[in-house]
Amino acid sequence: MNECSNQTTVIIDSENRFTVERFDAYEIHGVREFGRGKSRYCEQVPDNEAQFWSLYGHIPGQDLQCIGDFKTRQFAEEICSRSTGCPCPEKP
């Protein structure tokens, strides 16, 4: 495990509730919103199709947890680096 593993991050959900998670890895993905009204949903897409970028933390033994959504990949990378003190993940 490297020095960036097992970082603790506070997550604030859409109802302003706080949770604390310990992540062992981070990922940034381009995301696009599809549909309208109540049938809207988001999917990961290549960067050239993205409307925004999401920063995810991997919870050991579980799955990914979205930490935040950002207007640019550069901003998502900066937040990741500042939060962890380590370089952000490489582009896929």
N, CA, C and O atoms as a DFTB+ gen file, in Angstrom:
368 C
 N C O
     1  1       0.837      -1.175       0.000
     2  2       0.000       0.000       0.000
     3  2       0.888       1.245       0.000
     4  3       1.888       1.306       0.715
     5  1       0.510       2.235      -0.809
     6  2       1.309       3.448      -0.829
     7  2       0.789       4.455       0.189
     8  3      -0.204       4.209       0.873
     9  1       1.474       5.590       0.280
    10  2       1.110       6.598       1.291
    11  2      -0.245       7.238       1.033
    12  3      -0.785       7.906       1.915
    13  1      -0.806       7.051      -0.156
    14  2      -2.111       7.630      -0.475
    15  2      -3.256       6.682      -0.172
    16  3      -4.420       7.062      -0.296
    17  1      -2.947       5.457       0.222
    18  2      -4.003       4.503       0.557
    19  2      -4.605       4.836       1.910
    20  3      -3.985       5.483       2.753
    21  1      -5.821       4.376       2.087
    22  2      -6.515       4.522       3.370
    23  2      -6.665       5.970       3.819
    24  3      -6.457       6.294       4.988
    25  1      -7.026       6.830       2.883
    26  2      -7.339       8.213       3.208
    27  2      -8.765       8.289       3.736
    28  3      -9.651       7.603       3.227
    29  1      -8.990       9.108       4.739
    30  2     -10.334       9.309       5.270
    31  2     -10.913      10.570       4.652
    32  3     -10.257      11.612       4.630
    33  1     -12.132      10.481       4.153
    34  2     -12.787      11.597       3.499
    35  2     -14.182      11.775       4.076
    36  3     -14.897      10.800       4.302
    37  1     -14.563      13.020       4.313
    38  2     -15.917      13.339       4.761
    39  2     -16.761      13.607       3.522
    40  3     -16.357      14.364       2.640
    41  1     -17.928      12.989       3.458
    42  2     -18.837      13.168       2.336
    43  2     -20.111      13.814       2.853
    44  3     -20.654      13.415       3.883
    45  1     -20.581      14.823       2.117
    46  2     -21.845      15.487       2.451
    47  2     -22.831      15.127       1.352
    48  3     -22.593      15.439       0.186
    49  1     -23.946      14.470       1.708
    50  2     -24.897      14.056       0.686
    51  2     -25.849      15.199       0.335
    52  3     -25.742      16.300       0.876
    53  1     -26.778      14.921      -0.575
    54  2     -27.689      15.957      -1.068
    55  2     -28.617      16.504       0.003
    56  3     -29.236      17.550      -0.190
    57  1     -28.723      15.802       1.143
    58  2     -29.559      16.284       2.250
    59  2     -28.703      16.840       3.382
    60  3     -29.165      16.966       4.516
    61  1     -27.437      17.177       3.064
    62  2     -26.481      17.760       4.012
    63  2     -26.176      16.863       5.208
    64  3     -25.901      17.353       6.303
    65  1     -26.226      15.545       4.993
    66  2     -25.816      14.602       6.028
    67  2     -24.352      14.255       5.806
    68  3     -23.917      14.091       4.666
    69  1     -23.590      14.143       6.888
    70  2     -22.171      13.840       6.813
    71  2     -21.932      12.352       7.016
    72  3     -22.556      11.729       7.876
    73  1     -21.027      11.781       6.224
    74  2     -20.532      10.434       6.464
    75  2     -19.013      10.477       6.327
    76  3     -18.476      11.325       5.615
    77  1     -18.339       9.586       6.993
    78  2     -16.878       9.503       6.906
    79  2     -16.533       8.142       6.332
    80  3     -16.983       7.116       6.841
    81  1     -15.737       8.131       5.277
    82  2     -15.353       6.889       4.619
    83  2     -13.835       6.806       4.539
    84  3     -13.149       7.825       4.455
    85  1     -13.317       5.575       4.568
    86  2     -11.896       5.328       4.365
    87  2     -11.737       4.698       2.993
    88  3     -12.242       3.604       2.744
    89  1     -11.033       5.389       2.100
    90  2     -10.851       4.934       0.727
    91  2      -9.450       4.378       0.540
    92  3      -8.490       4.848       1.151
    93  1      -9.348       3.352      -0.327
    94  2      -8.026       2.812      -0.632
    95  2      -7.563       3.183      -2.040
    96  3      -6.436       2.867      -2.422
    97  1      -8.421       3.850      -2.816
    98  2      -8.055       4.315      -4.150
    99  2      -9.050       5.383      -4.592
   100  3     -10.147       5.497      -4.045
   101  1      -8.645       6.160      -5.593
   102  2      -9.485       7.233      -6.118
   103  2      -9.554       7.121      -7.629
   104  3      -8.611       6.653      -8.267
   105  1     -10.678       7.553      -8.209
   106  2     -10.874       7.551      -9.651
   107  2     -11.611       8.819     -10.052
   108  3     -12.416       9.353      -9.289
   109  1     -11.327       9.292     -11.256
   110  2     -12.061      10.423     -11.832
   111  2     -12.627       9.946     -13.163
   112  3     -11.909       9.379     -13.987
   113  1     -13.933      10.184     -13.367
   114  2     -14.587       9.758     -14.606
   115  2     -15.414      10.890     -15.174
   116  3     -16.034      11.655     -14.436
   117  1     -15.417      10.991     -16.510
   118  2     -16.336      11.880     -17.193
   119  2     -17.741      11.332     -17.055
   120  3     -17.947      10.119     -17.086
   121  1     -18.720      12.233     -16.902
   122  2     -20.108      11.825     -16.691
   123  2     -21.015      12.674     -17.580
   124  3     -20.742      13.848     -17.829
   125  1     -22.078      12.069     -18.041
   126  2     -23.084      12.769     -18.840
   127  2     -24.459      12.418     -18.300
   128  3     -24.712      11.286     -17.888
   129  1     -25.345      13.408     -18.308
   130  2     -26.728      13.207     -17.862
   131  2     -27.597      12.919     -19.078
   132  3     -27.483      13.581     -20.109
   133  1     -28.466      11.924     -18.942
   134  2     -29.380      11.535     -20.009
   135  2     -30.812      11.613     -19.495
   136  3     -31.045      11.615     -18.286
   137  1     -31.777      11.677     -20.425
   138  2     -33.190      11.673     -20.061
   139  2     -33.688      13.039     -19.636
   140  3     -32.959      14.031     -19.656
   141  1     -34.962      13.057     -19.248
   142  2     -35.613      14.301     -18.815
   143  2     -36.484      14.035     -17.600
   144  3     -36.940      12.915     -17.372
   145  1     -36.704      15.088     -16.827
   146  2     -37.612      14.997     -15.682
   147  2     -37.224      13.898     -14.718
   148  3     -36.059      13.762     -14.346
   149  1     -38.217      13.109     -14.315
   150  2     -37.987      12.040     -13.338
   151  2     -37.194      10.872     -13.912
   152  3     -36.704      10.028     -13.162
   153  1     -37.064      10.819     -15.233
   154  2     -36.327       9.714     -15.849
   155  2     -34.864      10.076     -16.131
   156  3     -34.193       9.384     -16.896
   157  1     -34.368      11.154     -15.519
   158  2     -32.959      11.534     -15.709
   159  2     -32.046      10.565     -14.991
   160  3     -32.368      10.072     -13.910
   161  1     -30.904      10.295     -15.600
   162  2     -29.886       9.439     -14.986
   163  2     -28.521       9.843     -15.527
   164  3     -28.428      10.511     -16.557
   165  1     -27.477       9.444     -14.841
   166  2     -26.103       9.765     -15.229
   167  2     -25.344       8.492     -15.541
   168  3     -25.574       7.449     -14.929
   169  1     -24.425       8.587     -16.511
   170  2     -23.569       7.468     -16.904
   171  2     -22.145       7.974     -17.094
   172  3     -21.926       9.118     -17.493
   173  1     -21.180       7.103     -16.803
   174  2     -19.791       7.413     -17.109
   175  2     -19.620       7.387     -18.615
   176  3     -20.144       6.505     -19.296
   177  1     -18.874       8.374     -19.137
   178  2     -18.618       8.483     -20.575
   179  2     -17.164       8.901     -20.785
   180  3     -16.515       9.359     -19.845
   181  1     -16.642       8.750     -22.006
   182  2     -15.298       9.257     -22.289
   183  2     -15.241      10.772     -22.055
   184  3     -16.256      11.460     -22.163
   185  1     -14.064      11.276     -21.738
   186  2     -13.910      12.701     -21.431
   187  2     -14.448      13.613     -22.531
   188  3     -15.008      14.669     -22.236
   189  1     -14.285      13.219     -23.799
   190  2     -14.738      14.099     -24.887
   191  2     -16.264      14.165     -25.003
   192  3     -16.788      14.967     -25.776
   193  1     -16.985      13.326     -24.237
   194  2     -18.456      13.359     -24.217
   195  2     -19.003      13.858     -22.874
   196  3     -20.219      13.964     -22.708
   197  1     -18.133      14.160     -21.929
   198  2     -18.551      14.491     -20.560
   199  2     -19.161      15.889     -20.455
   200  3     -18.726      16.836     -21.111
   201  1     -20.189      15.980     -19.603
   202  2     -20.752      17.272     -19.221
   203  2     -20.113      17.757     -17.928
   204  3     -20.054      18.957     -17.662
   205  1     -19.634      16.801     -17.123
   206  2     -18.930      17.103     -15.879
   207  2     -18.100      15.887     -15.497
   208  3     -18.217      14.830     -16.118
   209  1     -17.259      16.033     -14.473
   210  2     -16.384      14.962     -14.020
   211  2     -16.659      14.671     -12.546
   212  3     -16.843      15.586     -11.744
   213  1     -16.683      13.389     -12.207
   214  2     -16.932      12.981     -10.826
   215  2     -15.678      12.355     -10.237
   216  3     -14.979      11.583     -10.893
   217  1     -15.412      12.704      -8.989
   218  2     -14.313      12.130      -8.219
   219  2     -14.912      11.044      -7.336
   220  3     -15.855      11.298      -6.586
   221  1     -14.365       9.830      -7.426
   222  2     -14.856       8.689      -6.666
   223  2     -13.768       8.161      -5.744
   224  3     -12.582       8.213      -6.070
   225  1     -14.183       7.657      -4.598
   226  2     -13.295       6.935      -3.709
   227  2     -13.714       5.485      -3.665
   228  3     -14.908       5.186      -3.649
   229  1     -12.742       4.567      -3.646
   230  2     -13.048       3.139      -3.563
   231  2     -13.019       2.715      -2.103
   232  3     -12.021       2.915      -1.411
   233  1     -14.120       2.127      -1.636
   234  2     -14.221       1.638      -0.268
   235  2     -13.789       0.172      -0.279
   236  3     -14.365      -0.631      -1.013
   237  1     -12.783      -0.193       0.523
   238  2     -12.298      -1.578       0.515
   239  2     -13.429      -2.583       0.737
   240  3     -14.245      -2.426       1.646
   241  1     -13.465      -3.623      -0.114
   242  2     -14.473      -4.667      -0.001
   243  2     -15.849      -4.249      -0.486
   244  3     -16.802      -5.024      -0.402
   245  1     -15.957      -3.029      -0.994
   246  2     -17.257      -2.552      -1.471
   247  2     -17.106      -2.029      -2.890
   248  3     -16.521      -2.695      -3.743
   249  1     -17.625      -0.857      -3.140
   250  2     -17.620      -0.293      -4.480
   251  2     -17.148       1.150      -4.415
   252  3     -16.514       1.562      -3.444
   253  1     -17.455       1.906      -5.443
   254  2     -17.080       3.315      -5.493
   255  2     -18.134       4.185      -4.823
   256  3     -19.326       3.885      -4.881
   257  1     -17.687       5.262      -4.187
   258  2     -18.560       6.271      -3.591
   259  2     -18.219       7.599      -4.248
   260  3     -17.058       8.010      -4.254
   261  1     -19.223       8.276      -4.803
   262  2     -18.964       9.580      -5.420
   263  2     -18.668      10.600      -4.321
   264  3     -19.444      10.766      -3.381
   265  1     -17.539      11.270      -4.460
   266  2     -17.133      12.295      -3.505
   267  2     -17.642      13.661      -3.949
   268  3     -18.046      14.477      -3.121
   269  1     -17.622      13.908      -5.255
   270  2     -18.093      15.193      -5.745
   271  2     -18.100      15.261      -7.255
   272  3     -17.441      14.470      -7.929
   273  1     -18.859      16.227      -7.788
   274  2     -18.949      16.484      -9.222
   275  2     -18.331      17.840      -9.511
   276  3     -18.493      18.783      -8.737
   277  1     -17.611      17.936     -10.646
   278  2     -16.852      19.139     -10.958
   279  2     -17.021      19.510     -12.427
   280  3     -17.214      18.638     -13.274
   281  1     -16.948      20.805     -12.726
   282  2     -17.145      21.296     -14.092
   283  2     -16.033      20.874     -15.035
   284  3     -16.265      20.732     -16.236
   285  1     -14.817      20.670     -14.511
   286  2     -13.693      20.274     -15.357
   287  2     -12.928      19.122     -14.718
   288  3     -12.945      18.951     -13.499
   289  1     -12.252      18.326     -15.563
   290  2     -11.382      17.258     -15.049
   291  2     -10.260      17.873     -14.224
   292  3      -9.884      17.335     -13.182
   293  1      -9.723      19.002     -14.689
   294  2      -8.627      19.659     -13.982
   295  2      -9.031      20.009     -12.549
   296  3      -8.239      19.820     -11.626
   297  1     -10.241      20.511     -12.354
   298  2     -10.699      20.854     -11.005
   299  2     -10.863      19.598     -10.150
   300  3     -10.499      19.596      -8.974
   301  1     -11.412      18.525     -10.740
   302  2     -11.549      17.255     -10.010
   303  2     -10.170      16.738      -9.594
   304  3     -10.001      16.261      -8.472
   305  1      -9.183      16.829     -10.495
   306  2      -7.822      16.388     -10.187
   307  2      -7.208      17.228      -9.070
   308  3      -6.533      16.702      -8.185
   309  1      -7.447      18.530      -9.119
   310  2      -6.910      19.421      -8.082
   311  2      -7.506      19.103      -6.711
   312  3      -6.778      19.046      -5.719
   313  1      -8.807      18.897      -6.646
   314  2      -9.460      18.563      -5.377
   315  2      -8.931      17.234      -4.853
   316  3      -8.664      17.101      -3.659
   317  1      -8.779      16.255      -5.732
   318  2      -8.244      14.957      -5.329
   319  2      -6.842      15.120      -4.742
   320  3      -6.555      14.599      -3.665
   321  1      -5.977      15.835      -5.442
   322  2      -4.597      16.031      -4.980
   323  2      -4.546      16.792      -3.657
   324  3      -3.781      16.439      -2.760
   325  1      -5.353      17.823      -3.542
   326  2      -5.356      18.607      -2.293
   327  2      -5.931      17.813      -1.128
   328  3      -5.483      17.958       0.009
   329  1      -6.924      16.975      -1.411
   330  2      -7.552      16.181      -0.354
   331  2      -6.657      15.080       0.166
   332  3      -6.638      14.793       1.363
   333  1      -5.907      14.459      -0.749
   334  2      -5.095      13.306      -0.376
   335  2      -3.633      13.638      -0.141
   336  3      -2.925      12.883       0.525
   337  1      -3.170      14.766      -0.683
   338  2      -1.755      15.098      -0.615
   339  2      -0.918      14.285      -1.567
   340  3       0.309      14.261      -1.463
   341  1      -1.585      13.606      -2.513
   342  2      -0.913      12.737      -3.477
   343  2      -1.363      13.092      -4.886
   344  3      -2.391      13.747      -5.062
   345  1      -0.604      12.667      -5.892
   346  2      -1.040      12.924      -7.263
   347  2      -2.385      12.262      -7.546
   348  3      -2.695      11.198      -7.009
   349  1      -3.171      12.904      -8.392
   350  2      -4.480      12.339      -8.734
   351  2      -4.293      11.134      -9.648
   352  3      -3.221      10.950     -10.225
   353  1      -5.336      10.311      -9.781
   354  2      -5.225       9.130     -10.640
   355  2      -5.009       9.514     -12.089
   356  3      -5.425      10.585     -12.531
   357  1      -4.354       8.627     -12.823
   358  2      -4.119       8.833     -14.260
   359  2      -5.418       8.735     -15.030
   360  3      -6.359       8.074     -14.591
   361  1      -5.472       9.396     -16.189
   362  2      -6.622       9.242     -17.079
   363  2      -6.704       7.797     -17.530
   364  3      -5.677       7.157     -17.756
   365  1      -7.932       7.272     -17.664
   366  2      -8.069       5.874     -18.126
   367  2      -7.617       5.726     -19.563
   368  3      -7.662       4.626     -20.115
